[in-house]
mmCIF file of C-alpha atoms in Angstrom:
data_model
loop_
_atom_site.group_PDB
_atom_site.id
_atom_site.type_symbol
_atom_site.label_atom_id
_atom_site.label_comp_id
_atom_site.label_asym_id
_atom_site.label_seq_id
_atom_site.Cartn_x
_atom_site.Cartn_y
_atom_site.Cartn_z
ATOM 1 C CA MET A 13 7.799 -28.005 -48.926
ATOM 2 C CA HIS A 14 5.884 -24.738 -48.775
ATOM 3 C CA PHE A 15 4.896 -25.475 -45.158
ATOM 4 C CA LEU A 16 8.538 -26.197 -44.315
ATOM 5 C CA LYS A 17 9.683 -22.879 -45.816
ATOM 6 C CA VAL A 18 7.020 -20.933 -43.950
ATOM 7 C CA SER A 19 7.942 -22.675 -40.693
ATOM 8 C CA LEU A 20 11.635 -21.943 -41.184
ATOM 9 C CA SER A 21 10.808 -18.299 -41.910
ATOM 10 C CA PHE A 22 8.914 -17.945 -38.635
ATOM 11 C CA ILE A 23 11.718 -19.643 -36.720
ATOM 12 C CA CYS A 24 14.305 -17.300 -38.245
ATOM 13 C CA MET A 25 12.163 -14.255 -37.468
ATOM 14 C CA ALA A 26 11.780 -15.398 -33.863
ATOM 15 C CA LEU A 27 15.515 -15.918 -33.505
ATOM 16 C CA ILE A 28 16.284 -12.526 -35.031
ATOM 17 C CA SER A 29 13.731 -10.886 -32.744
ATOM 18 C CA ALA A 30 15.177 -12.624 -29.691
ATOM 19 C CA CYS A 31 18.686 -11.523 -30.588
ATOM 20 C CA ALA A 32 17.516 -7.974 -31.199
ATOM 21 C CA ASN A 33 15.775 -7.838 -27.804
ATOM 22 C CA GLN A 34 18.844 -9.215 -26.057
ATOM 23 C CA LYS A 35 21.004 -6.603 -27.696
ATOM 24 C CA LEU A 36 18.562 -3.890 -26.672
ATOM 25 C CA VAL A 37 18.639 -4.982 -23.014
ATOM 26 C CA ASP A 38 22.426 -4.905 -23.081
ATOM 27 C CA GLU A 39 22.465 -1.361 -24.462
ATOM 28 C CA ILE A 40 20.122 0.451 -22.065
ATOM 29 C CA LYS A 41 19.731 1.076 -18.336
ATOM 30 C CA ILE A 42 16.357 -0.370 -17.293
ATOM 31 C CA VAL A 43 15.238 1.581 -14.222
ATOM 32 C CA GLN A 44 13.060 -0.536 -11.936
ATOM 33 C CA SER A 45 12.912 1.624 -8.794
ATOM 34 C CA ILE A 46 13.103 5.379 -8.343
ATOM 35 C CA GLY A 47 13.042 7.615 -5.282
ATOM 36 C CA TYR A 48 12.354 11.323 -4.776
ATOM 37 C CA ASP A 49 13.621 13.444 -1.883
ATOM 38 C CA LEU A 50 13.304 17.110 -1.043
ATOM 39 C CA THR A 51 16.527 19.083 -0.638
ATOM 40 C CA ASP A 52 17.341 22.690 0.230
ATOM 41 C CA HIS A 53 17.792 23.419 -3.463
ATOM 42 C CA GLY A 54 15.065 21.310 -5.042
ATOM 43 C CA VAL A 55 14.727 17.594 -5.707
ATOM 44 C CA LYS A 56 17.121 14.682 -5.342
ATOM 45 C CA SER A 57 16.347 11.521 -7.271
ATOM 46 C CA VAL A 58 17.844 8.040 -6.960
ATOM 47 C CA VAL A 59 17.290 5.217 -9.447
ATOM 48 C CA LEU A 60 17.999 1.517 -9.092
ATOM 49 C CA TYR A 61 18.723 -0.583 -12.165
ATOM 50 C CA PRO A 62 20.259 -4.002 -12.866
ATOM 51 C CA ILE A 63 23.334 -4.754 -14.936
ATOM 52 C CA PHE A 64 22.960 -8.191 -16.479
ATOM 53 C CA GLU A 65 26.187 -10.184 -16.330
ATOM 54 C CA LYS A 66 25.139 -13.796 -16.897
ATOM 55 C CA LYS A 67 21.871 -15.595 -17.501
ATOM 56 C CA ASN A 68 19.554 -14.987 -14.514
ATOM 57 C CA GLU A 69 22.318 -13.039 -12.748
ATOM 58 C CA SER A 70 22.560 -9.288 -12.303
ATOM 59 C CA GLN A 71 24.218 -6.633 -10.190
ATOM 60 C CA LEU A 72 22.238 -3.665 -8.902
ATOM 61 C CA GLN A 73 23.518 -0.182 -9.599
ATOM 62 C CA ILE A 74 22.474 3.102 -8.004
ATOM 63 C CA LEU A 75 22.500 6.454 -9.744
ATOM 64 C CA ASP A 76 21.457 9.809 -8.301
ATOM 65 C CA THR A 77 21.099 13.399 -9.382
ATOM 66 C CA SER A 78 19.691 16.680 -8.096
ATOM 67 C CA SER A 79 17.712 19.442 -9.748
ATOM 68 C CA ASN A 80 15.573 22.412 -8.846
ATOM 69 C CA SER A 81 12.634 20.693 -10.576
ATOM 70 C CA TYR A 82 11.225 17.186 -10.911
ATOM 71 C CA TYR A 83 10.765 17.545 -14.661
ATOM 72 C CA ASP A 84 14.389 17.331 -15.800
ATOM 73 C CA ILE A 85 15.443 14.480 -13.492
ATOM 74 C CA PHE A 86 15.688 11.872 -16.258
ATOM 75 C CA PRO A 87 17.658 14.097 -18.674
ATOM 76 C CA ARG A 88 20.101 14.817 -15.834
ATOM 77 C CA LEU A 89 20.412 11.116 -14.978
ATOM 78 C CA ASN A 90 21.036 10.410 -18.644
ATOM 79 C CA THR A 91 24.126 12.628 -18.589
ATOM 80 C CA LYS A 92 25.696 10.259 -16.036
ATOM 81 C CA THR A 93 25.514 7.014 -18.025
ATOM 82 C CA ASN A 94 27.104 5.618 -21.172
ATOM 83 C CA GLU A 95 23.778 4.083 -22.192
ATOM 84 C CA PRO A 96 20.267 5.591 -22.379
ATOM 85 C CA ILE A 97 17.949 5.260 -19.396
ATOM 86 C CA GLU A 98 14.582 3.564 -19.918
ATOM 87 C CA TYR A 99 11.817 3.178 -17.347
ATOM 88 C CA GLY A 100 9.265 0.989 -19.138
ATOM 89 C CA GLN A 101 9.766 -1.734 -16.505
ATOM 90 C CA LEU A 102 9.457 0.607 -13.532
ATOM 91 C CA ARG A 103 7.980 -1.294 -10.562
ATOM 92 C CA MET A 104 8.513 1.003 -7.556
ATOM 93 C CA VAL A 105 8.285 4.749 -6.903
ATOM 94 C CA LEU A 106 9.308 5.807 -3.398
ATOM 95 C CA PHE A 107 8.875 9.270 -1.883
ATOM 96 C CA GLY A 108 10.838 10.719 1.010
ATOM 97 C CA LYS A 109 8.749 11.930 3.930
ATOM 98 C CA THR A 110 9.458 15.651 3.496
ATOM 99 C CA TYR A 111 8.851 15.371 -0.256
ATOM 100 C CA SER A 112 5.489 13.698 0.465
ATOM 101 C CA GLU A 113 4.535 16.409 2.953
ATOM 102 C CA LYS A 114 5.111 19.071 0.306
ATOM 103 C CA GLY A 115 3.015 17.206 -2.273
ATOM 104 C CA ILE A 116 3.599 14.481 -4.858
ATOM 105 C CA ASP A 117 1.058 15.579 -7.490
ATOM 106 C CA SER A 118 3.662 16.513 -10.128
ATOM 107 C CA VAL A 119 5.107 12.986 -10.085
ATOM 108 C CA ILE A 120 1.688 11.303 -9.955
ATOM 109 C CA HIS A 121 0.407 13.426 -12.840
ATOM 110 C CA SER A 122 3.466 12.540 -14.906
ATOM 111 C CA LEU A 123 3.138 8.814 -14.152
ATOM 112 C CA CYS A 124 -0.514 8.628 -15.163
ATOM 113 C CA ARG A 125 0.165 10.417 -18.471
ATOM 114 C CA ASP A 126 3.103 8.211 -19.461
ATOM 115 C CA ALA A 127 2.066 5.257 -21.644
ATOM 116 C CA LYS A 128 5.284 3.430 -20.712
ATOM 117 C CA ILE A 129 4.288 3.244 -17.054
ATOM 118 C CA GLY A 130 2.054 0.380 -15.943
ATOM 119 C CA SER A 131 -0.901 1.222 -13.711
ATOM 120 C CA ARG A 132 -0.025 -1.529 -11.232
ATOM 121 C CA ILE A 133 3.374 -0.231 -10.171
ATOM 122 C CA HIS A 134 3.782 0.263 -6.442
ATOM 123 C CA LEU A 135 4.217 3.569 -4.627
ATOM 124 C CA GLY A 136 5.454 4.124 -1.100
ATOM 125 C CA VAL A 137 6.641 6.652 1.482
ATOM 126 C CA ALA A 138 9.944 6.423 3.365
ATOM 127 C CA GLU A 139 10.266 7.361 7.026
ATOM 128 C CA ARG A 140 13.169 9.646 6.145
ATOM 129 C CA ASP A 141 14.742 9.760 2.676
ATOM 130 C CA ALA A 142 13.747 7.530 -0.219
ATOM 131 C CA SER A 143 17.419 7.325 -1.195
ATOM 132 C CA GLU A 144 18.192 5.726 2.177
ATOM 133 C CA ILE A 145 15.691 2.905 1.567
ATOM 134 C CA LEU A 146 16.765 2.303 -2.033
ATOM 135 C CA THR A 147 20.428 2.244 -1.052
ATOM 136 C CA ALA A 148 19.640 -0.315 1.663
ATOM 137 C CA SER A 149 17.831 -2.500 -0.904
ATOM 138 C CA HIS A 150 21.075 -2.811 -2.867
ATOM 139 C CA LYS A 151 22.255 -5.677 -0.636
ATOM 140 C CA TYR A 152 19.282 -7.876 -1.564
ATOM 141 C CA LYS A 153 20.507 -8.056 -5.190
ATOM 142 C CA ASN A 154 16.894 -8.034 -6.351
ATOM 143 C CA PRO A 155 15.597 -5.020 -8.313
ATOM 144 C CA PHE A 156 12.021 -5.970 -7.392
ATOM 145 C CA TYR A 157 12.640 -6.510 -3.674
ATOM 146 C CA ILE A 158 10.612 -3.545 -2.349
ATOM 147 C CA SER A 159 7.729 -3.934 -4.800
ATOM 148 C CA GLY A 160 7.684 -7.657 -4.012
ATOM 149 C CA MET A 161 7.613 -6.897 -0.288
ATOM 150 C CA ILE A 162 4.560 -4.677 -0.767
ATOM 151 C CA SER A 163 2.768 -7.252 -2.955
ATOM 152 C CA GLN A 164 3.447 -9.968 -0.389
ATOM 153 C CA ASN A 165 2.071 -7.869 2.481
ATOM 154 C CA ILE A 166 -1.068 -7.055 0.499
ATOM 155 C CA ALA A 167 -1.684 -10.743 -0.197
ATOM 156 C CA HIS A 168 -0.531 -12.127 3.159
ATOM 157 C CA GLY A 169 -0.444 -9.215 5.604
ATOM 158 C CA ASN A 170 -2.209 -6.095 6.833
ATOM 159 C CA LEU A 171 -1.754 -3.842 3.799
ATOM 160 C CA PRO A 172 -4.932 -2.952 1.883
ATOM 161 C CA ARG A 173 -4.759 -3.279 -1.894
ATOM 162 C CA VAL A 174 -2.801 -0.276 -3.184
ATOM 163 C CA ASN A 175 -0.907 0.528 -6.389
ATOM 164 C CA LEU A 176 -0.752 3.402 -8.871
ATOM 165 C CA GLN A 177 -4.204 2.599 -10.228
ATOM 166 C CA GLU A 178 -5.776 2.557 -6.761
ATOM 167 C CA PHE A 179 -3.920 5.728 -5.774
ATOM 168 C CA LEU A 180 -5.156 7.580 -8.873
ATOM 169 C CA PHE A 181 -8.747 6.545 -8.134
ATOM 170 C CA ASP A 182 -8.531 7.892 -4.577
ATOM 171 C CA HIS A 183 -6.430 10.912 -5.553
ATOM 172 C CA TYR A 184 -8.576 12.253 -8.379
ATOM 173 C CA GLY A 185 -11.945 10.888 -7.245
ATOM 174 C CA GLU A 186 -14.268 13.010 -5.142
ATOM 175 C CA GLY A 187 -14.979 12.101 -1.547
ATOM 176 C CA ARG A 188 -11.928 10.003 -0.710
ATOM 177 C CA ASP A 189 -8.223 10.336 0.080
ATOM 178 C CA PRO A 190 -5.305 8.104 -0.958
ATOM 179 C CA PHE A 191 -2.866 6.162 1.185
ATOM 180 C CA LEU A 192 0.463 4.399 0.617
ATOM 181 C CA PRO A 193 2.701 1.859 2.382
ATOM 182 C CA TYR A 194 5.089 3.416 4.902
ATOM 183 C CA LEU A 195 8.631 2.005 4.935
ATOM 184 C CA ILE A 196 11.370 2.331 7.531
ATOM 185 C CA LEU A 197 14.865 1.012 8.143
ATOM 186 C CA GLU A 198 15.202 -1.238 11.189
ATOM 187 C CA ARG A 199 18.797 -2.195 11.979
ATOM 188 C CA GLY A 200 19.680 -1.800 8.332
ATOM 189 C CA ASN A 201 16.764 -3.874 7.047
ATOM 190 C CA ILE A 202 13.801 -2.505 5.121
ATOM 191 C CA LYS A 203 10.489 -2.914 6.923
ATOM 192 C CA ILE A 204 6.884 -1.989 6.158
ATOM 193 C CA ASP A 205 5.838 -0.161 9.316
ATOM 194 C CA GLY A 206 2.331 1.008 8.491
ATOM 195 C CA ILE A 207 0.453 3.275 6.114
ATOM 196 C CA ALA A 208 0.903 6.923 5.138
ATOM 197 C CA LEU A 209 -2.394 8.820 4.935
ATOM 198 C CA PHE A 210 -2.743 11.663 2.432
ATOM 199 C CA SER A 211 -5.061 14.583 1.911
ATOM 200 C CA TYR A 212 -5.162 15.057 -1.861
ATOM 201 C CA ASP A 213 -1.421 14.757 -2.657
ATOM 202 C CA LYS A 214 0.110 15.705 0.699
ATOM 203 C CA LEU A 215 1.184 13.356 3.486
ATOM 204 C CA ILE A 216 -0.734 14.179 6.660
ATOM 205 C CA THR A 217 -0.018 11.386 9.131
ATOM 206 C CA THR A 218 0.915 7.723 9.426
ATOM 207 C CA ILE A 219 -0.773 4.744 11.069
ATOM 208 C CA SER A 220 0.597 1.479 12.444
ATOM 209 C CA LEU A 221 0.158 -1.975 10.921
ATOM 210 C CA LYS A 222 -2.374 -2.634 13.677
ATOM 211 C CA GLU A 223 -4.478 0.273 12.416
ATOM 212 C CA ALA A 224 -3.759 -0.836 8.846
ATOM 213 C CA PHE A 225 -5.670 -4.040 9.645
ATOM 214 C CA ILE A 226 -8.702 -1.907 10.541
ATOM 215 C CA LEU A 227 -8.407 0.078 7.306
ATOM 216 C CA LYS A 228 -8.020 -3.106 5.258
ATOM 217 C CA MET A 229 -11.138 -4.511 6.916
ATOM 218 C CA LEU A 230 -13.120 -1.406 5.945
ATOM 219 C CA VAL A 231 -11.944 -0.752 2.382
ATOM 220 C CA ASP A 232 -10.898 -4.186 1.168
ATOM 221 C CA ASN A 233 -10.959 -7.699 2.593
ATOM 222 C CA SER A 234 -8.867 -8.380 5.671
ATOM 223 C CA LYS A 235 -8.027 -11.897 4.427
ATOM 224 C CA ASN A 236 -4.638 -13.116 5.695
ATOM 225 C CA GLY A 237 -4.176 -10.121 7.969
ATOM 226 C CA SER A 238 -3.114 -10.694 11.578
ATOM 227 C CA TYR A 239 -3.921 -8.902 14.807
ATOM 228 C CA MET A 240 -2.750 -9.155 18.415
ATOM 229 C CA TYR A 241 -5.899 -8.985 20.531
ATOM 230 C CA PRO A 242 -5.156 -7.868 24.118
ATOM 231 C CA LEU A 243 -6.834 -9.727 26.937
ATOM 232 C CA LYS A 244 -8.958 -7.550 29.202
ATOM 233 C CA GLY A 245 -6.791 -5.762 31.738
ATOM 234 C CA ALA A 246 -3.637 -7.326 30.327
ATOM 235 C CA LYS A 247 -0.284 -5.648 30.432
ATOM 236 C CA SER A 248 1.887 -5.393 27.333
ATOM 237 C CA THR A 249 3.498 -8.815 27.498
ATOM 238 C CA LEU A 250 3.326 -11.295 24.641
ATOM 239 C CA ASN A 251 1.664 -13.951 26.798
ATOM 240 C CA GLU A 252 -1.333 -11.721 27.488
ATOM 241 C CA PHE A 253 -2.440 -11.422 23.877
ATOM 242 C CA ILE A 254 -4.319 -13.675 21.491
ATOM 243 C CA LEU A 255 -2.954 -13.849 17.950
ATOM 244 C CA LEU A 256 -5.806 -13.604 15.443
ATOM 245 C CA HIS A 257 -5.516 -14.525 11.780
ATOM 246 C CA SER A 258 -8.175 -13.186 9.414
ATOM 247 C CA ILE A 259 -9.736 -15.703 7.058
ATOM 248 C CA GLY A 260 -11.763 -12.926 5.445
ATOM 249 C CA SER A 261 -14.187 -10.069 6.053
ATOM 250 C CA LYS A 262 -17.194 -8.384 4.478
ATOM 251 C CA THR A 263 -18.179 -4.796 5.202
ATOM 252 C CA LYS A 264 -21.459 -3.083 4.367
ATOM 253 C CA PHE A 265 -21.991 0.686 4.594
ATOM 254 C CA THR A 266 -25.406 2.333 4.849
ATOM 255 C CA VAL A 267 -25.885 6.101 4.622
ATOM 256 C CA ASP A 268 -28.540 6.915 7.227
ATOM 257 C CA HIS A 269 -28.387 10.702 6.978
ATOM 258 C CA ILE A 270 -26.591 13.135 4.656
ATOM 259 C CA LEU A 271 -26.421 16.751 5.873
ATOM 260 C CA PRO A 272 -26.111 18.761 8.056
ATOM 261 C CA ASN A 273 -25.106 15.831 10.286
ATOM 262 C CA PRO A 274 -23.934 12.868 8.169
ATOM 263 C CA THR A 275 -24.573 9.449 9.725
ATOM 264 C CA ILE A 276 -23.292 6.124 8.388
ATOM 265 C CA SER A 277 -23.895 2.594 9.644
ATOM 266 C CA ILE A 278 -21.093 0.059 9.259
ATOM 267 C CA LYS A 279 -21.701 -3.676 9.525
ATOM 268 C CA VAL A 280 -18.687 -5.984 9.453
ATOM 269 C CA LYS A 281 -18.589 -9.752 9.264
ATOM 270 C CA LEU A 282 -15.150 -10.896 10.359
ATOM 271 C CA TYR A 283 -14.018 -14.502 10.037
ATOM 272 C CA LEU A 284 -11.069 -15.389 12.241
ATOM 273 C CA GLN A 285 -8.723 -18.162 13.191
ATOM 274 C CA VAL A 286 -7.220 -18.073 16.678
ATOM 275 C CA LYS A 287 -3.563 -18.928 16.150
ATOM 276 C CA ASP A 288 -2.106 -18.688 19.660
ATOM 277 C CA VAL A 289 -3.589 -18.146 23.114
ATOM 278 C CA PRO A 290 -2.165 -17.993 26.653
ATOM 279 C CA GLU A 291 -2.171 -21.286 28.539
ATOM 280 C CA GLN A 292 -4.907 -20.137 30.924
ATOM 281 C CA ILE A 293 -7.411 -19.694 28.058
ATOM 282 C CA ASN A 294 -9.407 -22.817 27.120
ATOM 283 C CA LEU A 295 -11.196 -22.678 23.765
ATOM 284 C CA THR A 296 -12.248 -26.301 23.448
ATOM 285 C CA ARG A 297 -15.879 -25.566 24.376
ATOM 286 C CA GLY A 298 -18.424 -23.934 22.083
ATOM 287 C CA GLY A 299 -19.732 -21.601 24.773
ATOM 288 C CA GLN A 300 -16.275 -20.193 25.442
ATOM 289 C CA ILE A 301 -15.711 -19.619 21.737
ATOM 290 C CA ARG A 302 -19.030 -17.777 21.386
ATOM 291 C CA GLY A 303 -18.124 -15.622 24.370
ATOM 292 C CA LEU A 304 -14.786 -14.775 22.811
ATOM 293 C CA GLU A 305 -16.491 -13.916 19.504
ATOM 294 C CA SER A 306 -18.693 -11.428 21.324
ATOM 295 C CA THR A 307 -15.856 -9.736 23.229
ATOM 296 C CA ILE A 308 -13.630 -9.551 20.132
ATOM 297 C CA GLY A 309 -16.539 -8.063 18.165
ATOM 298 C CA SER A 310 -17.056 -5.362 20.811
ATOM 299 C CA TYR A 311 -13.319 -4.686 20.862
ATOM 300 C CA PHE A 312 -13.160 -4.144 17.087
ATOM 301 C CA GLU A 313 -16.204 -1.869 17.205
ATOM 302 C CA LYS A 314 -14.258 0.409 19.563
ATOM 303 C CA GLU A 315 -11.111 0.150 17.426
ATOM 304 C CA ILE A 316 -13.034 1.135 14.290
ATOM 305 C CA HIS A 317 -14.566 4.128 16.084
ATOM 306 C CA SER A 318 -11.088 5.109 17.294
ATOM 307 C CA PHE A 319 -9.639 4.853 13.782
ATOM 308 C CA ILE A 320 -12.450 6.931 12.297
ATOM 309 C CA SER A 321 -11.883 9.585 14.985
ATOM 310 C CA LEU A 322 -8.188 9.672 14.068
ATOM 311 C CA CYS A 323 -9.125 10.261 10.421
ATOM 312 C CA GLN A 324 -11.586 13.009 11.341
ATOM 313 C CA LYS A 325 -9.034 14.717 13.580
ATOM 314 C CA ASN A 326 -6.477 14.731 10.753
ATOM 315 C CA LYS A 327 -9.085 15.670 8.104
ATOM 316 C CA VAL A 328 -8.334 12.654 5.915
ATOM 317 C CA ASP A 329 -10.858 10.234 4.425
ATOM 318 C CA PRO A 330 -9.107 6.992 3.383
ATOM 319 C CA ILE A 331 -12.325 5.007 3.912
ATOM 320 C CA GLY A 332 -14.190 7.134 1.353
ATOM 321 C CA PHE A 333 -17.115 8.307 3.482
ATOM 322 C CA GLY A 334 -17.490 11.344 1.229
ATOM 323 C CA ASP A 335 -17.899 9.131 -1.823
ATOM 324 C CA LEU A 336 -20.501 7.029 -0.001
ATOM 325 C CA VAL A 337 -22.587 10.093 0.835
ATOM 326 C CA ARG A 338 -22.057 11.520 -2.671
ATOM 327 C CA SER A 339 -23.568 8.360 -4.175
ATOM 328 C CA LYS A 340 -26.775 9.004 -2.206
ATOM 329 C CA SER A 341 -27.067 12.756 -2.787
ATOM 330 C CA LEU A 342 -28.066 14.692 -5.904
ATOM 331 C CA ASP A 343 -26.536 17.985 -4.751
ATOM 332 C CA TRP A 344 -23.471 16.708 -2.865
ATOM 333 C CA LYS A 345 -20.632 19.202 -2.604
ATOM 334 C CA GLU A 346 -17.203 18.107 -1.429
ATOM 335 C CA LYS A 347 -16.533 21.370 0.386
ATOM 336 C CA ASP A 348 -19.798 21.172 2.359
ATOM 337 C CA PHE A 349 -19.306 17.523 3.302
ATOM 338 C CA TYR A 350 -15.791 17.970 4.657
ATOM 339 C CA ALA A 351 -16.804 21.100 6.529
ATOM 340 C CA ALA A 352 -19.075 18.756 8.499
ATOM 341 C CA TYR A 353 -16.694 15.764 8.399
ATOM 342 C CA GLU A 354 -15.608 16.039 12.026
ATOM 343 C CA GLN A 355 -19.271 15.830 13.072
ATOM 344 C CA LEU A 356 -19.883 12.674 11.019
ATOM 345 C CA LYS A 357 -21.412 9.945 13.171
ATOM 346 C CA THR A 358 -20.975 6.218 12.672
ATOM 347 C CA ASN A 359 -22.846 3.236 14.055
ATOM 348 C CA VAL A 360 -20.565 0.202 13.998
ATOM 349 C CA LYS A 361 -21.477 -3.447 14.423
ATOM 350 C CA VAL A 362 -18.845 -6.197 14.103
ATOM 351 C CA ASP A 363 -20.037 -9.785 13.890
ATOM 352 C CA VAL A 364 -17.095 -12.118 14.595
ATOM 353 C CA HIS A 365 -17.022 -15.770 13.577
ATOM 354 C CA ILE A 366 -14.167 -17.925 14.857
ATOM 355 C CA ILE A 367 -13.852 -20.634 12.216
ATOM 356 C CA GLN A 368 -10.833 -22.415 13.653
ATOM 357 C CA THR A 369 -9.066 -22.029 16.952
ATOM 358 C CA GLY A 370 -5.739 -23.585 15.964
ATOM 359 C CA VAL A 371 -5.277 -24.723 19.566
ATOM 360 C CA GLY A 372 -5.715 -28.455 19.268
ATOM 361 C CA GLU A 373 -9.315 -28.772 18.148
#
């Protein structure tokens, strides 16, 4: 009997708790995406939140406000609703391009200090205004559409692993710069178009998804990324490319020299599957495959050098060369390293292994 009473008590408590939580959800606005844009008079912010109508069904609502400061955005948004705004389930923070160019440190600093905000939320940069992207996401009727798109492209595309936690590590750590997914609108549809590269908290430049594959190879694991490898002397037609699918990669960095002329060796092992090839290419023989491995390896060595040169030219360090040198130096100074950053030399070796050809083996 005592066991029965205790069991009934727990069941009642669970039911009461469930009812209380349901009531709470119905009485607040749960913001799941927010965007920040720069205006002539300050900051414009747009939030996206669901209104739950039936079980597993919701309608997305958009709310916006403007202020001369980021700090009172939420109080201003609160004046426009009949229920309090909560952001404990925030999944996506999107910055407009001009806002990102001015600097996003105030928002980042606020996010990392707020215990309600999870460290794995996604951040991103819009080609134009963040409000434009969030408004376009309204039609998908999914409050997690953009964050889900980013997660999917990290797991199955060319995006390196990136979230608030990763951004904070690169942003506040010495000897490295952060980066974020870069989103555009293409015929009304949201598309990840590359990566936005930052210096400290300011957007400096953007790179394509093709270059994102190179970055992912260097800082993460290029697993599930894809790359269109151009045939030698080919023109820009689809039939003159080989579609490569990355099964995985391993990258090793060695600091050969520190200052005044930093030198770093990079060794990459890249495991590939050839998905599609032009009809004139025959990969059924081992010798032909080994020849292709060699030419693809040489090609990626040049592409890595080209990407590093782009970073040096723009004075950004998304690969974290500064951190690598810092780990080998007792008197490393960030200012001294980046004064010599453009003179940094790299020796790159890419060892390609074609595991499967996917062309009728």
